[in-house]
Amino acid sequence: MKIKDSVVFITGANRGLGLAYARAALAAGAKKVYAAARDPKFITLEGVHAVALDVTKPEQVEAAARACGDVTLLVNNAGISRGSGLLSPEAMDTARAEFETNFFGPWALSRAFAPVLAKNGGGAIVNVLSALSWISLPGAATYSTSKSATWSLSNGLRNELREQGTQVVSVHVAFMDTDMASHVPGDKTSPDDVAKQTFAAVEAGLPEVLADAVTRQVKQGLVADPPAYAAAR
């Protein structure tokens, strides 16, 4: 599909990568861009349609799908990271919160918008994942489990939505220059570059984006001996 003249719905669009997706969609000539956030007053980009949406609230997800019946491209971008290991005292509560946003949120949005996309010719779903879908770091292990589950979700959705002509694209990226990674030292990928790569992959019909060198290295390491996910960190 083409981004030009498409109707794009983006979650977590008030800042970071979500805001970059909104800018990129407008620049590519999208006919309409819905920018969703828990509090729409933080949507300040001109030219978008602000939508109040907490992806962890099923009734809000369903309402968004009913109200935005012209969508052809869904971007599941909203995500959180609470920074917890698996054995820390708060790990279970942290994981539940991360799964609600990072896994159940995209699942609910995809279910709600699948009939909309079918009605509008198939379209596409983009799920923003991570290099941590494949490996686990000590301080972000619960986040990794949520992103790993969402990678599996993306692969399953791709199979189930193929018949209706809906493309599913998984976006894997390491550290980006956003608030979520502000505490991490070193080089970071520009969210604007990730957005451009994503829309190029949608237009090319690709199933996956490996947005930076670290992510590509991690993916290659999955078939190493020992594999990257088994290496000490």
XYZ file of C-alpha atoms in Angstrom:
233
model
C 0.000 0.000 0.000
C 0.995 3.639 -0.377
C 1.175 6.132 2.462
C 0.012 8.897 0.125
C -3.778 9.256 0.418
C -3.907 6.679 3.227
C -5.726 7.226 6.528
C -3.344 6.557 9.412
C -4.168 5.871 13.078
C -1.200 6.162 15.465
C -1.204 5.308 19.166
C 1.102 7.124 21.579
C 1.352 9.954 19.058
C 2.011 12.801 21.466
C 5.798 12.390 21.579
C 8.814 10.326 20.587
C 8.372 7.779 17.826
C 4.601 8.263 17.694
C 5.046 11.950 16.939
C 7.668 11.053 14.327
C 5.175 8.690 12.672
C 2.585 11.457 12.552
C 5.053 13.895 10.973
C 6.213 11.285 8.459
C 2.648 10.359 7.480
C 1.763 13.996 6.826
C 4.977 14.516 4.864
C 4.222 11.442 2.740
C 0.816 12.812 1.782
C -1.534 10.846 4.015
C -5.127 11.982 3.518
C -5.817 11.945 7.263
C -3.770 11.218 10.380
C -5.425 10.281 13.660
C -3.033 10.991 16.541
C -4.086 9.102 19.667
C -2.945 9.667 23.246
C -4.361 9.231 26.734
C -4.670 13.000 27.016
C -5.285 14.589 23.611
C -4.316 18.055 24.864
C -0.716 16.904 24.459
C -1.259 16.403 20.715
C 0.121 19.665 19.362
C 1.130 18.757 15.799
C -0.823 20.751 13.244
C -2.758 18.829 10.617
C -3.650 15.745 12.685
C -6.926 14.690 14.304
C -6.424 14.201 18.048
C -8.070 11.141 19.605
C -8.382 10.385 23.317
C -7.271 6.774 23.781
C -5.857 4.691 26.599
C -4.901 1.434 24.866
C -5.457 -0.496 28.109
C -9.159 0.447 28.156
C -11.197 -1.901 25.905
C -14.180 0.456 25.744
C -11.950 3.271 24.466
C -10.377 0.979 21.871
C -13.794 -0.065 20.575
C -14.987 3.550 20.522
C -11.938 4.597 18.499
C -12.562 1.880 15.914
C -16.207 2.938 15.584
C -15.345 6.624 15.267
C -12.456 6.183 12.834
C -14.016 3.933 10.221
C -11.893 5.225 7.359
C -8.521 3.961 8.669
C -6.272 2.067 6.244
C -3.063 1.960 8.317
C -2.918 1.223 12.055
C 0.343 1.998 13.876
C 0.516 0.324 17.299
C 3.241 2.493 18.784
C 2.193 3.137 22.404
C 4.474 1.383 24.855
C 5.949 1.576 28.338
C 9.091 0.301 30.068
C 9.262 0.204 33.864
C 12.798 -1.189 34.131
C 12.510 -4.374 36.161
C 14.267 -7.697 36.385
C 12.265 -10.902 36.628
C 13.137 -11.620 40.261
C 12.784 -8.124 41.687
C 10.050 -7.597 44.315
C 7.896 -5.510 41.971
C 8.435 -7.702 38.891
C 4.945 -9.206 38.647
C 3.144 -5.873 38.964
C 5.578 -4.275 36.532
C 5.111 -7.048 33.992
C 1.330 -6.813 34.208
C 1.447 -3.085 33.495
C 3.863 -3.540 30.584
C 1.825 -6.386 29.113
C -1.394 -4.360 29.305
C 0.149 -1.587 27.192
C 2.740 -3.413 25.088
C 0.879 -6.661 24.328
C -2.831 -6.499 25.097
C -3.052 -2.938 23.751
C -1.826 -3.781 20.222
C -3.871 -6.984 20.273
C -7.056 -5.135 21.164
C -6.420 -2.398 18.590
C -5.685 -4.961 15.883
C -8.864 -6.913 16.661
C -10.977 -3.774 16.721
C -9.577 -2.307 13.515
C -9.296 -5.546 11.503
C -12.881 -5.245 10.148
C -12.269 -1.566 9.385
C -9.136 -2.398 7.410
C -10.946 -5.211 5.568
C -13.767 -2.857 4.611
C -11.241 -0.319 3.325
C -9.303 -2.709 1.115
C -6.948 -4.511 3.503
C -4.418 -1.898 4.493
C -1.722 -2.583 7.052
C -0.885 -2.846 10.735
C 2.482 -1.733 12.121
C 3.550 -3.069 15.517
C 6.477 -1.294 17.170
C 8.631 -3.911 18.872
C 12.277 -3.888 19.946
C 15.639 -5.592 19.638
C 14.668 -6.787 23.121
C 11.995 -8.961 21.531
C 14.840 -11.450 21.051
C 17.218 -10.871 23.959
C 16.797 -9.905 27.603
C 18.775 -7.305 29.550
C 18.999 -7.511 33.372
C 17.282 -4.184 33.992
C 14.515 -4.605 31.444
C 13.612 -8.280 31.510
C 9.887 -7.777 32.071
C 9.795 -5.318 29.166
C 11.583 -7.909 27.013
C 8.979 -10.543 27.807
C 6.187 -8.182 26.756
C 7.904 -7.342 23.472
C 8.710 -10.996 22.807
C 5.039 -11.829 23.248
C 4.079 -9.012 20.886
C 6.506 -10.330 18.262
C 4.638 -13.639 18.428
C 1.357 -11.724 18.288
C 2.507 -9.930 15.140
C 3.444 -13.202 13.464
C 0.061 -14.695 14.337
C -1.839 -11.652 13.125
C 0.076 -11.751 9.866
C -1.159 -15.292 9.262
C -4.765 -14.599 10.261
C -5.122 -11.313 8.380
C -3.428 -12.428 5.172
C -6.686 -13.634 3.616
C -8.301 -10.193 3.959
C -5.245 -8.547 2.411
C -3.954 -6.827 5.564
C -0.189 -6.501 5.799
C 1.472 -6.765 9.241
C 4.867 -5.125 9.781
C 7.012 -5.662 12.884
C 9.424 -2.820 13.681
C 12.485 -3.802 15.706
C 14.785 -1.090 17.015
C 17.335 -0.760 19.811
C 17.757 2.546 21.607
C 16.115 5.613 20.085
C 16.558 9.266 20.929
C 13.310 9.450 22.907
C 12.250 9.996 26.511
C 12.098 6.236 27.143
C 15.828 5.846 26.454
C 16.967 9.210 27.815
C 18.848 7.504 30.676
C 20.837 5.261 28.323
C 24.294 6.546 27.271
C 25.708 6.221 23.770
C 24.485 6.612 20.224
C 20.762 6.378 19.564
C 18.673 6.095 16.439
C 16.571 9.031 15.309
C 12.830 8.331 15.619
C 12.298 10.224 12.359
C 14.592 7.752 10.607
C 12.705 4.795 12.118
C 9.406 6.279 10.915
C 10.743 6.712 7.379
C 12.085 3.132 7.341
C 8.747 1.842 8.582
C 6.661 3.532 5.912
C 9.149 2.453 3.236
C 8.679 -1.154 4.429
C 4.884 -0.785 4.325
C 5.058 0.476 0.756
C 7.470 -2.313 -0.229
C 5.270 -5.010 1.328
C 7.938 -6.129 3.794
C 7.073 -8.004 7.015
C 9.847 -6.604 9.188
C 12.011 -3.549 9.839
C 15.446 -3.906 11.449
C 15.985 -0.228 12.112
C 19.616 -0.021 13.244
C 22.935 -1.837 13.323
C 22.447 -3.144 16.869
C 19.110 -4.709 15.966
C 20.544 -6.307 12.846
C 23.423 -7.721 14.913
C 21.004 -9.126 17.497
C 18.898 -10.760 14.784
C 21.972 -12.376 13.242
C 22.997 -13.577 16.695
C 19.873 -15.712 17.006
C 21.500 -18.366 14.830
C 24.968 -18.046 16.390
C 26.471 -20.746 18.606
C 25.712 -20.005 21.386
C 22.705 -17.916 20.341
C 22.509 -14.275 21.410
C 19.633 -14.915 23.813
C 21.685 -17.486 25.736
C 24.794 -15.318 26.140
C 25.646 -13.852 29.543
C 24.740 -10.176 29.948
